[in-house]
XYZ file of C-alpha atoms in Angstrom:
705
model
C -71.978 77.062 -134.397
C -68.299 76.789 -133.376
C -66.793 79.618 -131.306
C -65.489 82.627 -133.213
C -61.682 82.744 -133.572
C -59.922 85.966 -132.548
C -58.186 86.134 -135.975
C -61.634 86.285 -137.656
C -62.588 89.249 -135.536
C -59.299 91.008 -136.262
C -59.864 90.510 -139.989
C -63.350 91.924 -139.691
C -62.039 94.915 -137.742
C -59.612 95.672 -140.616
C -62.500 95.551 -143.096
C -64.511 97.924 -140.902
C -61.579 100.283 -140.261
C -61.466 103.993 -140.937
C -59.557 103.455 -144.206
C -62.332 101.332 -145.684
C -65.019 102.881 -147.872
C -68.575 102.958 -146.444
C -69.650 100.474 -149.094
C -66.838 98.134 -148.034
C -67.832 98.551 -144.379
C -71.438 97.719 -145.135
C -70.391 94.773 -147.288
C -68.215 93.503 -144.430
C -71.116 93.706 -142.022
C -73.494 92.075 -144.489
C -71.166 89.376 -145.809
C -72.077 85.757 -145.279
C -69.102 85.234 -142.974
C -69.949 88.293 -140.845
C -73.617 87.349 -140.680
C -72.676 83.861 -139.598
C -70.235 85.037 -136.979
C -71.427 88.386 -135.672
C -75.141 88.817 -136.367
C -75.859 85.411 -134.811
C -73.659 85.879 -131.749
C -76.501 85.030 -129.418
C -76.191 81.410 -130.479
C -72.797 81.144 -128.793
C -72.086 83.293 -125.768
C -68.353 82.576 -125.989
C -68.230 84.856 -129.022
C -69.314 87.865 -126.956
C -66.124 87.787 -124.929
C -63.971 87.212 -127.997
C -65.276 90.320 -129.756
C -65.291 92.451 -126.618
C -61.642 91.688 -125.917
C -60.428 92.157 -129.503
C -58.663 95.497 -129.729
C -60.716 98.110 -131.557
C -63.791 95.950 -132.244
C -66.321 97.680 -129.981
C -64.918 101.143 -130.694
C -65.382 100.561 -134.421
C -68.953 99.363 -133.912
C -69.633 102.507 -131.884
C -68.170 104.662 -134.701
C -70.424 102.940 -137.220
C -73.589 103.892 -135.338
C -72.458 107.521 -135.452
C -74.030 110.394 -137.350
C -71.821 109.988 -140.455
C -72.861 106.393 -141.157
C -75.688 105.313 -143.393
C -78.893 103.949 -141.902
C -77.936 100.446 -143.045
C -74.528 100.666 -141.387
C -76.097 102.020 -138.218
C -78.665 99.249 -138.208
C -76.220 96.369 -138.700
C -73.671 97.743 -136.226
C -76.510 98.318 -133.788
C -77.706 94.728 -134.097
C -74.239 93.492 -133.160
C -74.035 95.895 -130.199
C -77.471 94.764 -129.032
C -76.299 91.168 -129.077
C -73.134 92.065 -127.176
C -75.081 94.171 -124.666
C -77.040 91.085 -123.635
C -73.883 90.165 -121.703
C -73.838 92.262 -118.510
C -70.048 92.055 -118.320
C -69.730 93.755 -121.710
C -72.280 96.533 -121.093
C -69.769 98.694 -119.232
C -67.249 98.299 -122.066
C -69.824 99.440 -124.648
C -70.762 102.462 -122.551
C -67.095 103.302 -121.917
C -66.497 103.270 -125.678
C -68.930 106.210 -125.966
C -71.923 104.323 -127.364
C -74.638 106.116 -125.377
C -74.652 109.570 -127.099
C -74.846 108.179 -130.680
C -77.466 105.624 -129.592
C -79.598 108.445 -128.195
C -79.169 110.343 -131.478
C -80.458 107.238 -133.283
C -83.788 107.752 -131.470
C -84.421 110.930 -133.474
C -87.564 110.943 -135.665
C -85.445 111.467 -138.802
C -83.925 107.993 -138.363
C -85.757 104.997 -139.827
C -88.023 103.173 -137.373
C -85.845 100.044 -137.475
C -82.775 102.091 -136.492
C -84.691 103.734 -133.629
C -85.919 100.351 -132.465
C -82.417 98.929 -132.573
C -81.098 101.840 -130.502
C -83.914 101.282 -127.965
C -82.907 97.630 -127.632
C -79.244 98.485 -126.956
C -80.078 101.289 -124.520
C -82.592 99.098 -122.670
C -79.848 96.567 -122.018
C -77.261 99.177 -121.076
C -79.731 100.746 -118.632
C -79.348 97.780 -116.297
C -76.287 99.608 -114.896
C -76.994 102.531 -112.570
C -74.201 104.649 -114.068
C -75.645 104.130 -117.532
C -79.092 105.242 -116.323
C -77.575 108.597 -115.455
C -75.596 108.793 -118.715
C -78.598 107.969 -120.912
C -80.673 110.670 -119.236
C -77.791 113.144 -119.489
C -77.583 112.456 -123.232
C -81.134 113.754 -123.581
C -82.996 110.481 -124.115
C -85.980 111.095 -121.807
C -87.904 113.745 -123.826
C -87.629 111.629 -126.990
C -88.685 108.456 -125.140
C -91.773 110.263 -123.849
C -92.633 111.259 -127.422
C -92.404 107.598 -128.422
C -95.215 106.747 -125.989
C -97.728 108.742 -128.052
C -100.469 107.009 -129.991
C -98.922 107.659 -133.411
C -96.025 105.259 -132.777
C -95.925 101.502 -133.260
C -96.814 99.225 -130.356
C -93.271 97.830 -130.470
C -91.791 101.307 -130.084
C -94.213 102.176 -127.252
C -93.311 98.944 -125.497
C -89.564 99.589 -125.809
C -89.820 103.252 -124.805
C -91.929 102.416 -121.734
C -89.519 99.623 -120.826
C -86.477 101.904 -121.097
C -88.226 104.621 -119.069
C -89.004 102.099 -116.341
C -85.302 101.250 -116.087
C -84.238 104.882 -116.135
C -86.809 105.599 -113.393
C -84.786 103.488 -110.979
C -82.816 106.724 -110.515
C -84.710 109.224 -108.326
C -83.541 112.259 -110.327
C -84.649 110.587 -113.541
C -88.105 110.024 -112.043
C -88.517 113.776 -111.686
C -87.305 114.384 -115.247
C -89.623 111.707 -116.665
C -92.656 113.131 -114.880
C -91.755 116.688 -115.891
C -91.511 115.577 -119.532
C -95.186 114.572 -119.420
C -94.742 110.804 -119.342
C -97.404 110.007 -116.734
C -100.576 110.785 -118.781
C -99.143 108.949 -121.818
C -98.208 105.895 -119.741
C -101.700 105.848 -118.237
C -103.212 105.903 -121.742
C -101.176 102.826 -122.621
C -102.995 100.879 -119.884
C -106.149 100.853 -122.012
C -107.582 97.643 -123.428
C -106.593 98.701 -126.951
C -102.914 98.296 -126.060
C -101.229 94.880 -126.441
C -100.428 93.007 -123.221
C -96.698 93.688 -123.549
C -97.323 97.444 -123.804
C -99.677 97.370 -120.814
C -97.056 95.424 -118.881
C -94.232 97.870 -119.591
C -96.404 100.949 -118.975
C -97.691 99.525 -115.692
C -94.155 98.729 -114.573
C -93.003 102.279 -115.327
C -95.961 103.789 -113.447
C -95.289 101.515 -110.480
C -91.703 102.739 -110.241
C -92.722 106.383 -110.647
C -95.305 105.873 -107.874
C -92.469 105.500 -105.360
C -92.398 109.302 -105.449
C -95.434 110.428 -103.397
C -96.084 113.475 -105.593
C -96.014 111.355 -108.731
C -98.301 108.790 -107.103
C -100.918 111.487 -106.568
C -100.539 112.619 -110.191
C -100.929 109.060 -111.488
C -104.219 108.700 -109.633
C -105.366 112.185 -110.694
C -105.002 111.398 -114.419
C -107.271 108.375 -114.118
C -104.955 105.399 -113.651
C -107.006 103.573 -111.000
C -109.953 102.431 -113.194
C -107.553 101.268 -115.911
C -105.348 99.376 -113.436
C -108.439 97.763 -111.901
C -109.528 96.766 -115.404
C -106.183 95.014 -115.851
C -106.931 92.864 -112.795
C -109.768 91.144 -114.625
C -109.696 87.566 -115.960
C -109.057 88.806 -119.495
C -105.563 90.009 -118.608
C -102.420 87.901 -118.676
C -101.215 86.738 -115.250
C -98.046 88.810 -115.526
C -100.048 91.937 -116.362
C -102.345 91.266 -113.390
C -99.374 90.878 -111.100
C -97.716 94.103 -112.260
C -101.024 96.021 -112.075
C -101.595 94.801 -108.522
C -98.046 95.782 -107.578
C -98.605 99.253 -109.049
C -101.810 99.656 -107.027
C -99.902 98.624 -103.921
C -97.206 101.220 -104.572
C -99.826 103.903 -105.233
C -101.539 102.955 -101.970
C -98.372 103.751 -100.012
C -99.229 107.421 -100.525
C -101.843 108.330 -97.920
C -103.700 110.676 -100.284
C -104.508 107.684 -102.521
C -105.921 105.327 -99.861
C -109.541 106.240 -100.463
C -109.282 106.382 -104.269
C -107.703 102.938 -104.492
C -110.344 101.396 -102.225
C -112.452 100.794 -105.379
C -109.900 98.127 -106.328
C -110.586 96.049 -103.200
C -113.191 93.647 -104.706
C -110.923 92.901 -107.672
C -107.930 92.365 -105.390
C -109.961 89.956 -103.260
C -110.908 87.994 -106.391
C -107.226 87.573 -107.208
C -106.636 85.836 -103.876
C -108.562 82.828 -105.174
C -107.182 79.507 -106.359
C -107.550 80.539 -110.003
C -104.655 82.992 -109.690
C -100.974 82.166 -109.831
C -98.970 82.207 -106.609
C -97.237 85.424 -107.703
C -100.573 87.159 -108.312
C -101.962 85.924 -104.978
C -98.892 87.188 -103.125
C -99.003 90.587 -104.833
C -102.763 90.958 -104.239
C -102.331 90.081 -100.553
C -99.536 92.650 -100.307
C -101.690 95.349 -101.930
C -104.512 94.643 -99.466
C -101.950 94.715 -96.662
C -100.843 98.201 -97.722
C -104.456 99.390 -98.047
C -105.109 98.064 -94.523
C -102.672 100.636 -93.168
C -105.493 103.149 -93.667
C -107.992 102.326 -90.918
C -110.860 103.506 -93.092
C -110.231 100.628 -95.495
C -110.531 97.927 -92.824
C -114.310 97.803 -93.155
C -114.262 97.830 -96.979
C -111.728 94.994 -97.129
C -113.615 92.891 -94.585
C -116.934 93.681 -96.297
C -115.465 92.435 -99.581
C -114.996 89.045 -97.882
C -111.214 89.247 -97.976
C -110.696 87.462 -94.668
C -111.678 83.868 -95.670
C -109.392 83.718 -98.760
C -106.547 85.374 -96.849
C -106.917 82.723 -94.155
C -106.877 79.962 -96.797
C -103.598 81.368 -98.142
C -101.996 80.643 -94.767
C -102.302 76.927 -95.476
C -99.340 74.590 -96.035
C -100.006 74.320 -99.787
C -99.305 78.040 -100.305
C -95.863 79.337 -101.212
C -93.828 80.969 -98.441
C -94.230 84.433 -99.949
C -97.997 83.998 -100.194
C -98.217 82.882 -96.546
C -96.055 85.773 -95.413
C -98.084 88.453 -97.201
C -101.430 86.938 -96.239
C -100.367 86.818 -92.581
C -99.180 90.422 -92.855
C -102.550 91.586 -94.210
C -104.423 89.652 -91.528
C -102.206 91.031 -88.769
C -103.205 94.583 -89.735
C -106.880 93.736 -90.276
C -106.937 92.170 -86.806
C -106.285 95.583 -85.250
C -110.029 96.058 -85.674
C -111.695 94.001 -82.892
C -114.584 92.909 -85.137
C -112.133 91.723 -87.791
C -110.124 89.887 -85.148
C -113.224 87.934 -84.172
C -113.953 87.172 -87.845
C -110.379 86.005 -88.441
C -110.532 83.704 -85.439
C -113.922 82.372 -86.585
C -112.397 81.572 -90.002
C -110.085 79.079 -88.254
C -106.982 81.200 -88.783
C -105.475 80.392 -85.397
C -104.312 76.796 -86.124
C -102.843 77.904 -89.459
C -101.030 80.828 -87.840
C -99.640 78.484 -85.219
C -98.312 76.215 -87.977
C -96.536 79.219 -89.508
C -94.722 79.777 -86.234
C -92.873 76.498 -86.727
C -89.273 76.082 -87.900
C -90.313 75.162 -91.444
C -91.713 78.611 -92.200
C -89.874 81.571 -93.666
C -88.745 84.209 -91.160
C -91.142 86.797 -92.637
C -94.123 84.464 -92.240
C -93.069 83.686 -88.670
C -92.812 87.403 -87.929
C -96.363 88.246 -88.974
C -97.842 84.985 -87.760
C -96.382 85.891 -84.360
C -97.962 89.341 -84.609
C -101.423 87.973 -85.323
C -101.963 86.092 -82.017
C -101.266 89.319 -80.145
C -103.935 91.122 -82.162
C -106.389 88.229 -82.119
C -106.316 88.175 -78.323
C -108.830 91.029 -78.221
C -110.949 89.177 -75.706
C -110.403 86.459 -73.150
C -112.116 83.798 -75.228
C -109.869 84.288 -78.256
C -106.776 84.590 -76.066
C -107.582 81.205 -74.529
C -108.179 79.773 -78.007
C -104.798 81.059 -79.205
C -103.053 79.516 -76.223
C -105.060 76.314 -76.504
C -104.130 75.900 -80.152
C -100.516 75.372 -79.167
C -99.200 78.855 -79.935
C -97.156 79.310 -76.769
C -94.374 76.697 -77.292
C -93.440 77.957 -80.795
C -93.672 81.585 -79.654
C -91.249 80.789 -76.848
C -88.971 79.010 -79.333
C -88.984 82.103 -81.546
C -87.506 84.138 -78.702
C -84.238 82.242 -79.178
C -81.057 83.512 -80.743
C -81.745 81.546 -83.922
C -84.614 83.895 -84.849
C -84.312 87.225 -86.618
C -84.698 90.400 -84.586
C -88.091 91.067 -86.204
C -89.356 87.601 -85.305
C -88.114 87.917 -81.718
C -89.904 91.246 -81.369
C -93.188 89.896 -82.755
C -93.010 86.761 -80.586
C -92.342 88.795 -77.445
C -95.195 91.191 -78.239
C -97.579 88.264 -78.765
C -96.557 86.702 -75.449
C -96.954 90.077 -73.731
C -100.544 90.333 -74.954
C -101.317 86.760 -73.933
C -99.601 87.041 -70.543
C -102.231 89.545 -69.408
C -104.363 86.457 -68.792
C -103.163 84.930 -65.499
C -103.878 81.341 -66.568
C -102.018 81.805 -69.849
C -99.152 83.412 -67.943
C -98.778 80.151 -66.031
C -98.529 78.243 -69.324
C -95.963 80.715 -70.681
C -93.741 80.138 -67.660
C -94.270 76.372 -67.836
C -93.042 76.403 -71.442
C -89.743 77.925 -70.320
C -90.202 81.551 -71.410
C -88.408 83.286 -68.531
C -84.745 82.430 -69.399
C -84.971 83.487 -73.085
C -86.928 86.614 -72.144
C -84.215 87.597 -69.684
C -81.584 86.843 -72.324
C -83.360 89.251 -74.697
C -82.760 92.070 -72.216
C -79.043 91.949 -73.072
C -77.113 94.370 -75.243
C -77.296 92.041 -78.242
C -81.015 92.779 -78.675
C -82.644 95.843 -80.191
C -84.514 98.320 -77.976
C -87.852 97.128 -79.398
C -87.080 93.505 -78.507
C -85.938 94.522 -75.021
C -89.064 96.634 -74.427
C -91.383 93.769 -75.363
C -89.416 91.250 -73.302
C -89.715 93.568 -70.288
C -93.461 93.831 -70.919
C -93.905 90.062 -70.756
C -91.798 89.784 -67.609
C -93.814 92.534 -65.898
C -96.990 90.512 -66.495
C -95.334 87.324 -65.283
C -93.960 89.035 -62.160
C -97.441 89.238 -60.650
C -96.713 85.750 -59.339
C -94.370 85.554 -56.329
C -92.818 82.367 -57.702
C -92.097 84.098 -61.002
C -90.450 87.018 -59.191
C -87.950 84.548 -57.802
C -87.516 82.788 -61.167
C -86.928 86.062 -63.034
C -84.353 87.114 -60.459
C -82.592 83.737 -60.547
C -82.413 83.996 -64.351
C -80.195 87.055 -63.909
C -82.632 89.828 -64.790
C -81.686 92.343 -62.085
C -78.149 93.347 -63.249
C -79.326 93.638 -66.859
C -82.361 95.714 -65.895
C -80.160 98.080 -63.930
C -78.016 98.546 -67.043
C -81.163 99.415 -69.006
C -81.766 102.357 -66.644
C -78.616 104.064 -67.931
C -78.819 107.201 -70.129
C -77.959 105.252 -73.290
C -81.260 103.391 -73.187
C -84.434 104.799 -74.714
C -87.097 106.267 -72.457
C -89.547 103.403 -73.069
C -86.935 100.860 -72.085
C -85.925 102.866 -69.001
C -89.576 103.057 -67.985
C -90.136 99.323 -68.484
C -86.956 98.416 -66.607
C -87.972 100.617 -63.655
C -91.461 99.065 -63.558
C -90.065 95.524 -63.625
C -87.547 96.377 -60.891
C -90.475 97.675 -58.817
C -92.190 94.297 -59.257
C -89.023 92.373 -58.417
C -88.472 94.523 -55.296
C -91.438 92.724 -53.734
C -88.985 90.468 -51.886
C -86.588 91.706 -49.220
C -83.688 89.846 -50.815
C -84.299 91.514 -54.168
C -84.423 94.958 -52.554
C -80.858 94.364 -51.410
C -79.759 92.863 -54.757
C -81.237 95.714 -56.788
C -79.525 98.325 -54.649
C -76.229 96.426 -54.736
C -76.406 96.377 -58.547
C -76.308 100.177 -58.527
C -79.940 100.894 -59.342
C -80.600 103.698 -56.851
C -78.369 106.472 -58.331
C -79.698 105.663 -61.819
C -83.317 105.744 -60.619
C -82.731 109.074 -58.889
C -81.346 110.516 -62.131
C -84.590 109.494 -63.850
C -86.523 111.797 -61.497
C -85.048 114.900 -63.095
C -87.382 117.266 -64.986
C -85.585 116.506 -68.253
C -86.924 112.938 -68.180
C -90.362 112.064 -69.629
C -93.201 111.937 -67.101
C -93.755 108.191 -67.625
C -90.107 107.492 -66.843
C -90.212 109.704 -63.738
C -93.341 107.924 -62.504
C -91.787 104.482 -62.985
C -88.572 105.548 -61.240
C -90.536 106.962 -58.296
C -92.401 103.678 -57.954
C -89.162 101.707 -57.878
C -87.561 104.020 -55.313
C -90.654 103.798 -53.134
C -90.454 100.010 -53.153
C -86.713 100.033 -52.446
C -87.108 102.592 -49.631
C -88.932 99.992 -47.563
C -85.486 98.591 -46.720
C -83.619 100.651 -44.104
C -80.187 100.465 -45.792
C -81.689 101.542 -49.119
C -83.331 104.517 -47.415
C -79.892 105.910 -46.551
C -78.624 105.362 -50.089
C -81.675 107.020 -51.640
C -81.288 110.129 -49.494
C -77.533 110.272 -50.164
C -78.211 110.145 -53.914
C -80.202 113.366 -53.642
C -83.661 111.921 -54.157
C -85.660 114.021 -51.661
C -85.583 117.395 -53.520
C -86.467 115.645 -56.784
C -89.298 113.713 -55.150
C -90.626 116.958 -53.657
C -90.724 118.495 -57.145
C -92.904 115.621 -58.340
C -95.583 116.547 -55.795
C -96.484 119.638 -57.806
C -99.854 120.068 -59.551
C -98.254 119.923 -63.002
C -97.295 116.282 -62.426
C -99.631 113.359 -63.053
C -101.784 111.813 -60.344
C -99.699 108.646 -60.350
C -96.427 110.573 -60.104
C -97.679 112.622 -57.155
C -99.023 109.553 -55.397
C -95.829 107.538 -55.927
C -93.646 110.477 -54.881
C -95.694 110.955 -51.700
C -95.416 107.244 -50.975
C -91.634 107.329 -51.435
C -91.366 110.367 -49.164
C -93.548 108.596 -46.618
C -91.039 105.737 -46.566
C -88.236 108.256 -45.999
C -90.029 110.604 -43.596
C -89.288 108.898 -40.274
C -85.529 109.419 -40.437
C -85.322 112.353 -42.825
C -87.724 114.970 -41.534
C -85.261 117.821 -41.870
C -84.300 116.913 -45.440
C -87.925 116.814 -46.525
C -88.811 120.138 -44.957
C -85.693 121.741 -46.453
C -86.698 120.399 -49.852
C -90.039 122.192 -49.537
C -92.195 119.053 -49.334
C -94.824 120.406 -46.917
C -96.708 122.913 -49.178
C -97.247 120.476 -52.103
C -98.239 117.681 -49.706
C -100.855 119.997 -48.209
C -102.137 120.865 -51.699
C -102.560 117.170 -52.384
C -105.157 117.026 -49.587
C -107.473 119.250 -51.635
C -110.636 118.153 -53.471
C -108.869 118.176 -56.837
C -106.715 115.204 -55.849
C -107.585 111.527 -56.111
C -108.335 109.663 -52.882
C -105.135 107.645 -53.273
C -103.088 110.875 -53.443
C -104.874 112.295 -50.403
C -104.139 109.112 -48.439
C -100.406 109.261 -49.192
C -100.251 113.012 -48.447
C -102.097 112.632 -45.130
C -99.821 109.769 -44.088
C -96.652 111.681 -45.049
C -97.783 114.828 -43.210
C -98.602 112.747 -40.132
C -95.025 111.440 -40.114
C -93.598 114.929 -40.568
C -95.809 116.335 -37.785
C -93.937 114.336 -35.185
C -91.503 117.280 -35.204
C -92.813 120.328 -33.281
C -91.555 122.847 -35.837
C -93.186 120.858 -38.600
C -96.546 120.971 -36.773
C -96.434 124.741 -37.054
C -95.356 124.674 -40.717
C -98.045 122.177 -41.667
C -100.777 124.197 -39.991
C -99.457 127.405 -41.555
C -99.658 125.780 -44.989
C -103.419 125.297 -44.478
C -103.500 121.567 -43.795
C -106.061 121.611 -40.949
C -109.180 122.741 -42.932
C -108.340 120.297 -45.740
C -107.873 117.407 -43.326
C -111.221 118.329 -41.705
C -112.920 118.030 -45.101
C -111.516 114.521 -45.486
C -113.421 113.457 -42.370
C -116.712 113.768 -44.243
C -118.797 110.567 -44.468
C -118.373 110.572 -48.240
C -114.622 110.004 -47.898
C -113.296 106.409 -47.978
C -112.904 104.875 -44.520
C -109.127 104.561 -44.874
C -108.837 108.226 -45.807
C -110.979 109.268 -42.827
C -108.740 107.267 -40.516
C -105.545 108.799 -41.930
C -106.955 112.330 -41.745
C -108.046 111.771 -38.141
C -104.639 110.425 -37.197
C -102.867 113.336 -38.935
C -105.029 115.859 -37.070
C -104.258 114.129 -33.815
C -100.489 114.357 -34.375
C -100.675 117.978 -35.621
C -102.645 119.018 -32.537
C -100.687 116.963 -30.040
C -98.737 119.237 -27.660
C -99.586 122.288 -29.778
C -102.332 124.399 -28.211
C -102.603 126.771 -31.163
C -103.201 123.939 -33.605
C -105.740 122.377 -31.257
C -107.561 125.691 -31.095
C -107.529 125.941 -34.895
C -109.019 122.478 -35.126
C -111.775 123.405 -32.650
C -112.492 126.674 -34.444
C -113.212 124.761 -37.641
C -116.698 124.045 -36.224
C -116.650 120.314 -36.870
C -120.010 118.637 -37.081
C -121.111 117.007 -33.886
C -120.593 113.467 -35.070
C -117.103 114.171 -36.369
C -116.287 116.063 -33.157
C -117.142 113.004 -31.106
C -114.979 110.875 -33.383
C -111.915 113.073 -32.846
C -112.585 113.299 -29.093
C -112.674 109.520 -28.995
C -109.028 109.587 -30.025
C -108.124 111.677 -26.960
C -108.420 115.142 -28.481
C -110.492 117.225 -26.029
C -110.964 119.968 -28.567
C -113.704 121.808 -26.632
C -111.510 122.380 -23.563
C -108.993 124.259 -25.680
C -111.527 126.297 -27.616
C -111.359 130.069 -27.212
C -114.129 131.636 -25.055
């Protein structure tokens, strides 16, 4: 058909004008010329634009669907509008001409079924626009559409009403209105086998969209949707219906209250993973299982339904990218269960996952394929298998700037898990991981990426050679920046731990201090910081304090009072031990500062039986250093240290602890007759008395008569 000339449209507009009689208007719409030019517009899209841009054409068509027109006029004008509304560029013009209110009125039961159906078709097309979704609901369409879902209506009307409701439900406010109007039970009824496929499809789509609201999702399950949706997964359903039903189950599963109820669908979902399903159905089924996996209670049911072998097969190179991505996602969650991880590895998933790490895979598949090796490495054997399958080089490649943030994070987490194994750590370094890991510590990376990169580097820093390599790669200045208040607590903690590892060399102690780490680490000791951050900062300061110049800087930054606070019983064992160690490093030249900060009483408390042996060792050593000062000898004894140190001389104490306690007692009693008498009065057992006398303490000679 040749394009419609603008003069033909103008002539038609005159025939349809307000001055024409209704019979003339109807005749114009039904004439052979009009039928050939307007009612068959779909045959030539160029005509849509011609009519839409002809002055008065759409407005007249909107008038003719109004309440004053006959059913025939409404029908024919509606057919033309429906054809025009197929063009998304014209939909806004139709709505702006005021078409929505009269179209909603055409849904009324008093109108002939063909007129209602025509109005549904136009509204369904207009509802593609978000503004029109609001306008259609505001015009009162939703209650009538819900009525059209009832069993007394034709299948065509039910299909159209469900389809229009699904589009209107894209608006969150409309979802509430649709549910309140009673749509959910009626939509669930339409899932039954007595409904045609197209009706099932539209009803399932609408329920899936409504299920995005958690309250509605619970209602959908409560009115019996699950068995009907599972029924639609069977081989008797069309592939598109299966896909939409699976997607609806997945959306329902996102509401925690539905996890258990939807578990009955697992066997059917597993069946749909097979080669007999389309790629779209396989991808949607894998995604639904993935969502169900988020509930730990479903892990066993999914594995017991033999989901793992078909999910592993879907990782293969013949599967579509989306299928691979969703299968790897489901497996990555299933692998959180150690037994499932072993089963996944036994199903030969590792080589396929490694293939997905390559540059030919979609970013989403790379992301979850990178997650899986971390989870599969639940034991040394599997970790070695993952590394031996060639996973490390592509994981290192995925750390690069060409990867998405999500992929970088997953790759770093996988390497972190693998780097726990010392032999694998060697391979990670050999494949060039240190420079890109250090690069990921920069400001261009997200906190999650930075945290995981730090984790890998901490594992690698157990090797002295790697400590040098990490430092040479420029890690120290960046790590110091990560200690700043703008960083998250996890990142601050990780940066402090890695700096502690790097401070193993004398040169790095100087470099770390020169980069400005000490004031930032001292700030992290404050009570407002999380305990894990405080503990990590204490460890770093203790390592740095082994250098004399750093000792001065640490004291000048105000560390001693804060370290003394961390000796208290409310702090963790590690924090107390690390704080005592740091104070021990500072004690020789800063006796007065430590005493003024109140360090003696908590150090004495740490000698008690409630403390770990490692804490007691650090406390005994620190008190020994403080006791070099005569005034401190008195203060230490007054705080009750002597009886506690005596208890640490028992044979059940570790040898190192006995030695430190003996040495501390010696220093406390040296040149202090009162303390020596207190030690003698403690009635030490004969064997322990000989041991202390062997160190030059003639306790008996100073004992009171």
